[in-house]
Tab-separated table of C-alpha atoms in Angstrom:
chain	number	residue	atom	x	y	z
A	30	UNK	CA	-9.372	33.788	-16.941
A	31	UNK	CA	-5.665	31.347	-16.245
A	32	UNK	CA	-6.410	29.322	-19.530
A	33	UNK	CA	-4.290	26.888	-17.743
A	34	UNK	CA	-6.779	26.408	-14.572
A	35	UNK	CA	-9.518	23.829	-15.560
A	36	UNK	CA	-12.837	24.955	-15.040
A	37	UNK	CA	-14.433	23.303	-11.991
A	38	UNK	CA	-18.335	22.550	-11.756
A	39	UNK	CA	-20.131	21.263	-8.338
A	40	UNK	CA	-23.660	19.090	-8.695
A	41	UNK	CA	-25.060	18.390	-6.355
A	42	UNK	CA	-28.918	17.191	-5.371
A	43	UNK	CA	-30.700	15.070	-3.367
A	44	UNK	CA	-31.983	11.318	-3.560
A	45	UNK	CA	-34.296	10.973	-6.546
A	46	UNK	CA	-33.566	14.284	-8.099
A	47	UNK	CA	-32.347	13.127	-11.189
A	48	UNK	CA	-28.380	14.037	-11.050
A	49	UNK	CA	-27.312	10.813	-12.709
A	50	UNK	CA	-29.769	11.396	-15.800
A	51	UNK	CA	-28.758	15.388	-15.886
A	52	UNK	CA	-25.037	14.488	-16.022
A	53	UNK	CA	-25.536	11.775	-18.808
A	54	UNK	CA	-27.177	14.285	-21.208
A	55	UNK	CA	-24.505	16.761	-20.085
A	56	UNK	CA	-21.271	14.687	-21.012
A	57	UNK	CA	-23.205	13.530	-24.037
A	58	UNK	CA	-22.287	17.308	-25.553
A	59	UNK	CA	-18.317	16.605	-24.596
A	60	UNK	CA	-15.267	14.305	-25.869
A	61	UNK	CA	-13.769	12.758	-23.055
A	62	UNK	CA	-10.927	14.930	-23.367
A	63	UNK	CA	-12.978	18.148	-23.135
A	64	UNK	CA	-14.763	16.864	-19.186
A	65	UNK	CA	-13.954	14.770	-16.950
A	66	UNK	CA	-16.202	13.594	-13.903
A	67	UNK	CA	-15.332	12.842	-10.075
A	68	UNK	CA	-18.037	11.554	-8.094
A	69	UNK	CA	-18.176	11.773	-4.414
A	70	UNK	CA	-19.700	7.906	-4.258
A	71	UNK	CA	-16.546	6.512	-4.890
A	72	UNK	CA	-14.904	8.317	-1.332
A	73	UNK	CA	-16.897	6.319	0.569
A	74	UNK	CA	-15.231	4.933	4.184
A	75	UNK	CA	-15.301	1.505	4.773
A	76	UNK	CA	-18.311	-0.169	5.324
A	77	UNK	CA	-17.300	-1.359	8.867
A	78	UNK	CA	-16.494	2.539	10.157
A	79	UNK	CA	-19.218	3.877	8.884
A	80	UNK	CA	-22.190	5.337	11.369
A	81	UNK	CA	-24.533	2.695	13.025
A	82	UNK	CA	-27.828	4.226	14.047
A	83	UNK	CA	-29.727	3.739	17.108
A	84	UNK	CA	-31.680	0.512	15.834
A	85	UNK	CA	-28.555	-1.001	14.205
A	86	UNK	CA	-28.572	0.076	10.834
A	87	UNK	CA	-25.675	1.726	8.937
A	88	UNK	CA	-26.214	5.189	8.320
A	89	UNK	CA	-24.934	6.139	4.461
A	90	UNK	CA	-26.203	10.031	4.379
A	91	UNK	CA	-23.465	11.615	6.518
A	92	UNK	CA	-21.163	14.080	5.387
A	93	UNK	CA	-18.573	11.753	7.621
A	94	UNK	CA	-18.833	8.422	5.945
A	95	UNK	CA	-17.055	10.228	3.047
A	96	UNK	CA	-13.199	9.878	2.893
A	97	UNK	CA	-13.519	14.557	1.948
A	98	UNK	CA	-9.426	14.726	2.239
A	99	UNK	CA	-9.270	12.217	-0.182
A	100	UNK	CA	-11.906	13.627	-2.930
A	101	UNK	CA	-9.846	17.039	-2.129
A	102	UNK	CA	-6.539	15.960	-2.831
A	103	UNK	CA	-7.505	13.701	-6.214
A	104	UNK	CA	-9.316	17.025	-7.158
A	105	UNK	CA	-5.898	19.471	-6.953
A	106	UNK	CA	-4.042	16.690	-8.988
A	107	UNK	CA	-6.302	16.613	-11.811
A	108	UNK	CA	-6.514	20.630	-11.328
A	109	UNK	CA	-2.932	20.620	-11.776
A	110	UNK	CA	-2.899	18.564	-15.024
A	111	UNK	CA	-2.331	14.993	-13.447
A	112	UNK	CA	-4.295	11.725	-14.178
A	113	UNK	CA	-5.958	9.441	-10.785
A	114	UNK	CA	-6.984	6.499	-10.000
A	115	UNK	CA	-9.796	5.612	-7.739
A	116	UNK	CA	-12.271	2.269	-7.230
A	117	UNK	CA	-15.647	2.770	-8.458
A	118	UNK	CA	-18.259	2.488	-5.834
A	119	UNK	CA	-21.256	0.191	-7.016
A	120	UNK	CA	-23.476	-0.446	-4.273
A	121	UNK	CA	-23.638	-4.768	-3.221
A	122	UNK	CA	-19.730	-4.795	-4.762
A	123	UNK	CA	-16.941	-5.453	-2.316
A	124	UNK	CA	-13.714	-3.363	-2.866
A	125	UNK	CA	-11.793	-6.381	-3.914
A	126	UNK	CA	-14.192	-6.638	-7.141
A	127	UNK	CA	-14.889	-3.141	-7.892
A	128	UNK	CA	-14.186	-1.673	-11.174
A	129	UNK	CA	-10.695	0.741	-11.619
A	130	UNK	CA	-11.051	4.081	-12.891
A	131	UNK	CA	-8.274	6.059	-14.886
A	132	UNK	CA	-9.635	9.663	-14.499
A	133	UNK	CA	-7.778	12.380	-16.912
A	134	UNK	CA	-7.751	15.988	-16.021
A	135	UNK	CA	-9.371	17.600	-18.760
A	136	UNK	CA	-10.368	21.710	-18.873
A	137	UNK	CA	-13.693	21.130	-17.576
A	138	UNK	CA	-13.782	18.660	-14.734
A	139	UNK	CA	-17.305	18.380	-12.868
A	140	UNK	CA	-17.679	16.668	-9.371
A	141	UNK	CA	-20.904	15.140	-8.286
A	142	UNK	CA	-22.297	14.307	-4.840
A	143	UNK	CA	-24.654	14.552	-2.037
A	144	UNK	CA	-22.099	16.251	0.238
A	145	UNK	CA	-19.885	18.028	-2.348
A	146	UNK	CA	-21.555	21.244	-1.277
A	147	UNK	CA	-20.721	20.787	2.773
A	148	UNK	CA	-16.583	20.866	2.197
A	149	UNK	CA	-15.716	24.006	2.580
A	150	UNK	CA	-12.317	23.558	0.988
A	151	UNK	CA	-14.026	21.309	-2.101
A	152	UNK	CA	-16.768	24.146	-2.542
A	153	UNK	CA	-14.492	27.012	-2.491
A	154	UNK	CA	-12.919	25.484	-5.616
A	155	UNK	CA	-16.090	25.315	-7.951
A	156	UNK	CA	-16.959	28.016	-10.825
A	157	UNK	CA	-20.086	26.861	-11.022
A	158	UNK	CA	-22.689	25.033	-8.435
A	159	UNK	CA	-25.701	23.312	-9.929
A	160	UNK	CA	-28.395	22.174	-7.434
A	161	UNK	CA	-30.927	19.222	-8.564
A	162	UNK	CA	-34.129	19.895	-7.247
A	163	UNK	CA	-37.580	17.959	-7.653
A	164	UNK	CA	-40.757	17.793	-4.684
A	165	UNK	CA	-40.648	15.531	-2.094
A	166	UNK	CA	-43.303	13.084	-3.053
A	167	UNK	CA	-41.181	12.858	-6.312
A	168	UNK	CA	-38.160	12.122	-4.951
A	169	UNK	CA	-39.289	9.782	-2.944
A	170	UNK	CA	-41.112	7.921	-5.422
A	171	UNK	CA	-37.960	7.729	-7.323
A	172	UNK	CA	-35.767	6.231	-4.482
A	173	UNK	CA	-38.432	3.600	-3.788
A	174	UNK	CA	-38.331	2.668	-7.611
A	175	UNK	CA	-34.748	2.341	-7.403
A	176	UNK	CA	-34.258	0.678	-4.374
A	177	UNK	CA	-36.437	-2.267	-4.840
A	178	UNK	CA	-35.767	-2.437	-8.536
A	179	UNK	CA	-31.889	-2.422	-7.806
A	180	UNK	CA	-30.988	-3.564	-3.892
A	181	UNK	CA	-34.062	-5.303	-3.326
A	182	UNK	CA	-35.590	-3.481	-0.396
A	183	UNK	CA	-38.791	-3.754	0.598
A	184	UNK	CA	-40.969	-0.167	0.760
A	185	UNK	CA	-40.488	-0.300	4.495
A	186	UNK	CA	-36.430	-0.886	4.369
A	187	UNK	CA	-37.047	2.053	2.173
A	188	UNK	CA	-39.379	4.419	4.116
A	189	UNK	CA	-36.851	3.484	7.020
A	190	UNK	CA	-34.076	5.018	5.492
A	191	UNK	CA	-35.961	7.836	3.867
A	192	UNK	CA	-37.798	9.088	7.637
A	193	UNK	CA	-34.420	8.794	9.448
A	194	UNK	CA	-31.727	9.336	7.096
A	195	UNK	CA	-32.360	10.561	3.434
A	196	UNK	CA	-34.092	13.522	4.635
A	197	UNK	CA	-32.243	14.653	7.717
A	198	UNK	CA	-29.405	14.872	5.815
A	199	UNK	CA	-31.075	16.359	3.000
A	200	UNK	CA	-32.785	19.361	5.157
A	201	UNK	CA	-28.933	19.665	7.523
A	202	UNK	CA	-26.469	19.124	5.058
A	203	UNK	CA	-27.503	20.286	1.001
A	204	UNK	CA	-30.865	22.068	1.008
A	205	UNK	CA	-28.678	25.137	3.075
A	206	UNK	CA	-26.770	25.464	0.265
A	207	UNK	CA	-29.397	25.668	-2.438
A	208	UNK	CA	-29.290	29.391	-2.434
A	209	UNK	CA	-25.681	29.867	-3.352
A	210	UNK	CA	-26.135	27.667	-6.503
A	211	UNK	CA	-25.917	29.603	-10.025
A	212	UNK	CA	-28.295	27.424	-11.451
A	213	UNK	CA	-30.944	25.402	-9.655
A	214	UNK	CA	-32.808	23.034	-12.213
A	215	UNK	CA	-36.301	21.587	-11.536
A	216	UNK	CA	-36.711	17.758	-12.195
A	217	UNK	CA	-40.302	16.982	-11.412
A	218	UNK	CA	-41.522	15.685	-14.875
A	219	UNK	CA	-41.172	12.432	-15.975
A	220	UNK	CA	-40.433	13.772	-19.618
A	221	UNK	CA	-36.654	13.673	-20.352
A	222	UNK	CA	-37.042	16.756	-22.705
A	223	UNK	CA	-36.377	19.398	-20.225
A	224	UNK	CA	-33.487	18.115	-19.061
A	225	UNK	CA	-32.243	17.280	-22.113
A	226	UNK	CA	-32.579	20.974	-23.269
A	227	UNK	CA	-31.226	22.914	-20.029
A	228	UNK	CA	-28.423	20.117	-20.601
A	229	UNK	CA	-27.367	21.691	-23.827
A	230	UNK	CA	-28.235	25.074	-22.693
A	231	UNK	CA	-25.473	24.624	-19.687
A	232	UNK	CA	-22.864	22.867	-22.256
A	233	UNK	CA	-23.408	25.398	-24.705
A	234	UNK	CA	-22.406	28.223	-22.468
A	235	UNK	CA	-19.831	26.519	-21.476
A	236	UNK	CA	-18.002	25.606	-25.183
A	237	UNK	CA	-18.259	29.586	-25.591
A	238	UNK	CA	-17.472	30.950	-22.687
A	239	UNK	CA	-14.805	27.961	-21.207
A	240	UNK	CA	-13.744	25.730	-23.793
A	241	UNK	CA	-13.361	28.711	-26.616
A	242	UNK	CA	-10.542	30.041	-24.659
């Protein structure tokens, strides 16, 4: 192994399948100068050239309403050692007000996403894919929690989005990837424990085999 390359890990999962809580109990076992973590939210277009479906509404869950060139090249710089700087994506906050991120390459350096999978040129770079999985009904549960907890849909702005976008995307543009993943972790309980554990498991492996070097 080039001690000098960093060690790059893809995760990737779809909505509701608990990558957000996975990747919190996974950095909790690194410094910050051990990880660092890109996250394919903050590449998103503009709001205004992003898809418009048949019945008017904007279409988030396309592989195209992600700025890919851009993840790409912010990925090679902090592969070659460099620092970047990117505007976090929060949904209901406007560019103008959104938080600044300093990201510093560091050996292990994870990118997250929907679509991070799809790239060719993005995949091709990863030592290691992870793929969050959970049932349907789950999932779905989840996303409805979320939504009208933290956007304030209502169930059917939800259901909306779930029947014509979530899940077409899912099913075209992640779940055909699923089988190339070196570890695919099950997130159907509402426990934290087993995630918690595989967390540690994963980080573990990783501080022997990648950061022991």
């Amino acid at each position: 192994m080039n001690n000098n390359k960093p060690y790059i890990i893809g995760i990737a999962g779809g909505s509701g399948s608990g990558k957000t809580f996975f990747l919190k109990c996974f950095l909790h076992h690194f410094s910050a100068d051990e990880v660092c973590l890109i996250s394919q939210d903050d590449y998103y277009r503009p709001v205004a050239t992003q898809k418009i479906d048949e019945n008017g509404w904007i279409n988030f869950d396309l592989p195209e309403g992600i700025a890919d060139e851009k993840l790409l090249e912010d990925l090679k710089l902090l592969m070659a050692g460099n620092s970047i700087e990117r505007k976090e994506y929060t949904f209901n906050t406007n560019e103008e007000n959104a938080k600044l991120l300093n990201i510093t390459s560091a050996p292990i350096i994870i990118v997250e996403g929907l679509f991070v999978f799809h790239y060719p040129e993005i995949a091709a770079l990863f030592d290691l894919k992870i793929f969050m999985d959970a049932d349907e009904e789950i999932t779905l549960n989840r996303r409805i929690s979320r939504d009208e907890i933290e956007r304030g849909y209502t169930r059917d702005m939800v259901m909306y989005q779930w029947v014509n976008h979530v899940m077409p995307a899912y099913k075209q543009y992640l779940l055909p990837y699923k089988g190339s993943c070196q570890k695919v972790i099950m997130n159907n309980k509402h426990v934290a424990d087993d995630i918690i554990d595989i967390s540690k498991e994963i980080s573990d492996e990783l501080k022997e085999t990648v950061l022991a070097q």
